[in-house]
Every structure is written in C-alpha cells, then in structure tokens.
PDB file of C-alpha atoms in Angstrom:
ATOM      1  CA  UNK A   1     -11.824   2.391  -6.091  1.00 56.00           C
ATOM      2  CA  UNK A   2     -10.016   1.544  -9.273  1.00 65.00           C
ATOM      3  CA  UNK A   3      -7.098  -0.791  -9.736  1.00 68.00           C
ATOM      4  CA  UNK A   4      -4.401   0.352 -12.143  1.00 71.00           C
ATOM      5  CA  UNK A   5      -2.069  -1.867 -14.122  1.00 71.00           C
ATOM      6  CA  UNK A   6       1.629  -1.039 -13.998  1.00 71.00           C
ATOM      7  CA  UNK A   7       1.446   0.705 -17.373  1.00 79.00           C
ATOM      8  CA  UNK A   8      -1.625   2.731 -16.376  1.00 79.00           C
ATOM      9  CA  UNK A   9       0.070   3.758 -13.156  1.00 76.00           C
ATOM     10  CA  UNK A  10       3.239   4.851 -14.967  1.00 79.00           C
ATOM     11  CA  UNK A  11       1.133   7.032 -17.292  1.00 82.00           C
ATOM     12  CA  UNK A  12      -1.148   8.432 -14.588  1.00 80.00           C
ATOM     13  CA  UNK A  13      -0.827  12.184 -14.051  1.00 79.00           C
ATOM     14  CA  UNK A  14      -1.487  13.591 -10.587  1.00 74.00           C
ATOM     15  CA  UNK A  15      -4.101  15.970 -12.030  1.00 78.00           C
ATOM     16  CA  UNK A  16      -6.193  12.938 -12.997  1.00 77.00           C
ATOM     17  CA  UNK A  17      -6.423  11.646  -9.410  1.00 78.00           C
ATOM     18  CA  UNK A  18      -9.542  13.344  -8.100  1.00 78.00           C
ATOM     19  CA  UNK A  19     -11.763  12.981  -5.070  1.00 78.00           C
ATOM     20  CA  UNK A  20     -15.368  11.922  -5.298  1.00 78.00           C
ATOM     21  CA  UNK A  21     -17.906  14.307  -3.786  1.00 79.00           C
ATOM     22  CA  UNK A  22     -20.165  11.399  -2.780  1.00 83.00           C
ATOM     23  CA  UNK A  23     -17.302   9.839  -0.779  1.00 80.00           C
ATOM     24  CA  UNK A  24     -16.645  13.156   0.972  1.00 80.00           C
ATOM     25  CA  UNK A  25     -20.352  13.537   1.750  1.00 82.00           C
ATOM     26  CA  UNK A  26     -20.531  10.017   3.185  1.00 84.00           C
ATOM     27  CA  UNK A  27     -17.483  10.653   5.373  1.00 81.00           C
ATOM     28  CA  UNK A  28     -18.887  13.988   6.564  1.00 80.00           C
ATOM     29  CA  UNK A  29     -22.240  12.357   7.367  1.00 82.00           C
ATOM     30  CA  UNK A  30     -20.565   9.621   9.389  1.00 84.00           C
ATOM     31  CA  UNK A  31     -18.457  12.172  11.259  1.00 81.00           C
ATOM     32  CA  UNK A  32     -21.484  14.366  12.008  1.00 81.00           C
ATOM     33  CA  UNK A  33     -23.292  11.417  13.591  1.00 83.00           C
ATOM     34  CA  UNK A  34     -20.552  11.133  16.215  1.00 86.00           C
ATOM     35  CA  UNK A  35     -19.525  14.776  16.655  1.00 82.00           C
ATOM     36  CA  UNK A  36     -21.031  18.233  16.423  1.00 78.00           C
ATOM     37  CA  UNK A  37     -17.705  19.658  15.224  1.00 75.00           C
ATOM     38  CA  UNK A  38     -17.899  20.828  11.646  1.00 64.00           C
ATOM     39  CA  UNK A  39     -21.622  20.136  11.389  1.00 67.00           C
ATOM     40  CA  UNK A  40     -22.266  23.435   9.642  1.00 68.00           C
ATOM     41  CA  UNK A  41     -19.258  23.591   7.373  1.00 70.00           C
ATOM     42  CA  UNK A  42     -18.399  22.334   3.941  1.00 73.00           C
ATOM     43  CA  UNK A  43     -14.948  21.028   3.063  1.00 71.00           C
ATOM     44  CA  UNK A  44     -12.625  23.599   1.529  1.00 77.00           C
ATOM     45  CA  UNK A  45     -11.181  20.954  -0.727  1.00 78.00           C
ATOM     46  CA  UNK A  46     -11.723  17.299  -1.575  1.00 77.00           C
ATOM     47  CA  UNK A  47      -8.543  15.308  -2.165  1.00 76.00           C
ATOM     48  CA  UNK A  48      -7.719  11.822  -3.315  1.00 76.00           C
ATOM     49  CA  UNK A  49      -4.608   9.700  -3.346  1.00 75.00           C
ATOM     50  CA  UNK A  50      -3.248   6.383  -4.450  1.00 74.00           C
ATOM     51  CA  UNK A  51      -2.960   3.442  -2.085  1.00 74.00           C
ATOM     52  CA  UNK A  52      -0.383   0.909  -3.142  1.00 73.00           C
ATOM     53  CA  UNK A  53      -1.821  -2.585  -2.976  1.00 74.00           C
ATOM     54  CA  UNK A  54      -0.873  -5.881  -4.506  1.00 75.00           C
ATOM     55  CA  UNK A  55      -3.176  -7.141  -7.217  1.00 70.00           C
ATOM     56  CA  UNK A  56      -5.910  -9.565  -6.179  1.00 63.00           C
ATOM     57  CA  UNK A  57      -5.612  -8.508  -2.548  1.00 66.00           C
ATOM     58  CA  UNK A  58      -2.299 -10.291  -2.051  1.00 78.00           C
ATOM     59  CA  UNK A  59      -0.129  -9.593   0.955  1.00 87.00           C
ATOM     60  CA  UNK A  60       2.484  -6.832   0.753  1.00 90.00           C
ATOM     61  CA  UNK A  61       6.021  -7.402  -0.481  1.00 91.00           C
ATOM     62  CA  UNK A  62       8.625  -7.113   2.281  1.00 94.00           C
ATOM     63  CA  UNK A  63      12.229  -8.206   1.951  1.00 93.00           C
ATOM     64  CA  UNK A  64      15.183  -8.489  -0.365  1.00 92.00           C
ATOM     65  CA  UNK A  65      14.570  -7.568  -3.994  1.00 90.00           C
ATOM     66  CA  UNK A  66      15.361 -10.605  -6.166  1.00 87.00           C
ATOM     67  CA  UNK A  67      18.630 -10.179  -8.034  1.00 87.00           C
ATOM     68  CA  UNK A  68      20.089  -7.473  -5.791  1.00 88.00           C
ATOM     69  CA  UNK A  69      22.269  -9.717  -3.595  1.00 84.00           C
ATOM     70  CA  UNK A  70      21.428  -8.137  -0.221  1.00 86.00           C
ATOM     71  CA  UNK A  71      21.830  -4.575  -1.533  1.00 91.00           C
ATOM     72  CA  UNK A  72      18.195  -3.790  -2.367  1.00 93.00           C
ATOM     73  CA  UNK A  73      15.149  -4.198  -0.141  1.00 94.00           C
ATOM     74  CA  UNK A  74      11.483  -3.321  -0.515  1.00 92.00           C
ATOM     75  CA  UNK A  75       8.406  -2.870   1.666  1.00 93.00           C
ATOM     76  CA  UNK A  76       5.295  -1.953  -0.323  1.00 89.00           C
ATOM     77  CA  UNK A  77       1.725  -2.900  -1.105  1.00 87.00           C
ATOM     78  CA  UNK A  78       0.249  -2.623   2.391  1.00 88.00           C
ATOM     79  CA  UNK A  79      -2.906  -0.998   0.982  1.00 82.00           C
ATOM     80  CA  UNK A  80      -4.781   0.814   3.761  1.00 78.00           C
ATOM     81  CA  UNK A  81      -2.683  -0.836   6.456  1.00 83.00           C
ATOM     82  CA  UNK A  82       0.647   0.872   5.760  1.00 84.00           C
ATOM     83  CA  UNK A  83       0.511   3.180   8.763  1.00 85.00           C
ATOM     84  CA  UNK A  84      -0.702   0.424  11.071  1.00 90.00           C
ATOM     85  CA  UNK A  85       1.891  -2.084   9.862  1.00 91.00           C
ATOM     86  CA  UNK A  86       4.738   0.415   9.456  1.00 93.00           C
ATOM     87  CA  UNK A  87       6.408  -0.235  12.832  1.00 95.00           C
ATOM     88  CA  UNK A  88       6.545  -4.027  12.541  1.00 96.00           C
ATOM     89  CA  UNK A  89       7.450  -3.834   8.845  1.00 96.00           C
ATOM     90  CA  UNK A  90      10.305  -1.450   9.621  1.00 96.00           C
ATOM     91  CA  UNK A  91      11.557  -3.583  12.488  1.00 97.00           C
ATOM     92  CA  UNK A  92      11.412  -6.815  10.500  1.00 97.00           C
ATOM     93  CA  UNK A  93      13.122  -5.289   7.483  1.00 96.00           C
ATOM     94  CA  UNK A  94      15.835  -3.693   9.653  1.00 96.00           C
ATOM     95  CA  UNK A  95      16.474  -7.079  11.267  1.00 97.00           C
ATOM     96  CA  UNK A  96      16.743  -8.716   7.853  1.00 95.00           C
ATOM     97  CA  UNK A  97      19.159  -6.063   6.611  1.00 95.00           C
ATOM     98  CA  UNK A  98      21.328  -6.124   9.743  1.00 95.00           C
ATOM     99  CA  UNK A  99      21.212  -9.824  10.657  1.00 95.00           C
ATOM    100  CA  UNK A 100      20.196 -11.623   7.452  1.00 92.00           C
ATOM    101  CA  UNK A 101      16.802 -12.632   8.854  1.00 93.00           C
ATOM    102  CA  UNK A 102      13.966 -11.222  10.926  1.00 96.00           C
ATOM    103  CA  UNK A 103      13.294 -12.566  14.398  1.00 96.00           C
ATOM    104  CA  UNK A 104      10.180 -10.444  14.970  1.00 96.00           C
ATOM    105  CA  UNK A 105       8.190 -11.485  11.869  1.00 95.00           C
ATOM    106  CA  UNK A 106       8.476 -14.427   9.500  1.00 95.00           C
ATOM    107  CA  UNK A 107       9.070 -12.622   6.210  1.00 94.00           C
ATOM    108  CA  UNK A 108       8.790 -15.748   4.014  1.00 92.00           C
ATOM    109  CA  UNK A 109       5.080 -15.016   3.543  1.00 90.00           C
ATOM    110  CA  UNK A 110       5.897 -11.533   2.211  1.00 92.00           C
ATOM    111  CA  UNK A 111       8.895 -12.518   0.043  1.00 91.00           C
ATOM    112  CA  UNK A 112       9.122 -10.196  -3.006  1.00 88.00           C
ATOM    113  CA  UNK A 113      10.225 -13.173  -5.102  1.00 87.00           C
ATOM    114  CA  UNK A 114       6.685 -14.523  -4.952  1.00 82.00           C
ATOM    115  CA  UNK A 115       5.534 -11.629  -7.178  1.00 70.00           C
ATOM    116  CA  UNK A 116       7.945 -12.769  -9.897  1.00 70.00           C
ATOM    117  CA  UNK A 117       6.795 -16.345  -9.421  1.00 66.00           C
ATOM    118  CA  UNK A 118       3.125 -15.342  -9.723  1.00 63.00           C
ATOM    119  CA  UNK A 119       3.849 -13.289 -12.859  1.00 67.00           C
ATOM    120  CA  UNK A 120       5.633 -16.229 -14.488  1.00 63.00           C
ATOM    121  CA  UNK A 121       2.683 -18.524 -13.666  1.00 58.00           C
ATOM    122  CA  UNK A 122       0.328 -16.053 -15.373  1.00 61.00           C
ATOM    123  CA  UNK A 123       2.665 -15.784 -18.349  1.00 62.00           C
ATOM    124  CA  UNK A 124       3.203 -12.055 -17.773  1.00 55.00           C
TER     125      UNK A 124
END
C-alpha cells in the first residue's frame, strides 16, 4: 500500500496503478485453503485500484462541504469500509440533506470542516 498526496493523486495515470503478483498469489493461496474451486487455474488478469482514505487513518468525511451553504455535501474516505458503511452513510447524509441533521448517526465526528481545521493546524 502506498499513500498519495493530493498532488500525486491528481497526476496519477490509471496505467500506473498496477497489481502486485505477490498479493494475488497470497490471495489465491488463502482461497485454495478453504475451497477446491480454482485450485488448478491461474488468474487471467491481476488488477489494482485506489481506495480513498483520509491521511493518518482518520475517519471519513461525511456532511456539508464548508462554504457551500447546504448546497454541497460529501461522503468519502471510508477506505476499505465503503461498501460496509454505504447504507448508514447514505441514510445519515440523506437525513442531513432533507432535515438539516441526521437522526440515525451523529455526523459531528465525520464533519468535513475538521479536514480544513487539521490542515490549518499543520500549516498546509
């Protein structure tokens, strides 16, 4: 795993995101220990992708984008938990958009404004 800065990410070309054969081999080995399916086959292709995560393992950003006066909202940075957290994130964000606050999840912890605050503390 490699963490990219914002500038590196903006300049990253999809052709430069490649899978690691050792990771694919480890996954295949783990799968073969629990199933006989595919035990005699090699992958046709090894792929890789980017997982959006907040720097330093911080929690995702969910809520109103600072400066957009209830017209812009964001939900990002869930890392590997995006699919698992998608339903509650969607519900909480829909509640915030429709009712001004979420009753299903306290979104203060995930406030996007904290990212700006952290950047200003670092002098970024």
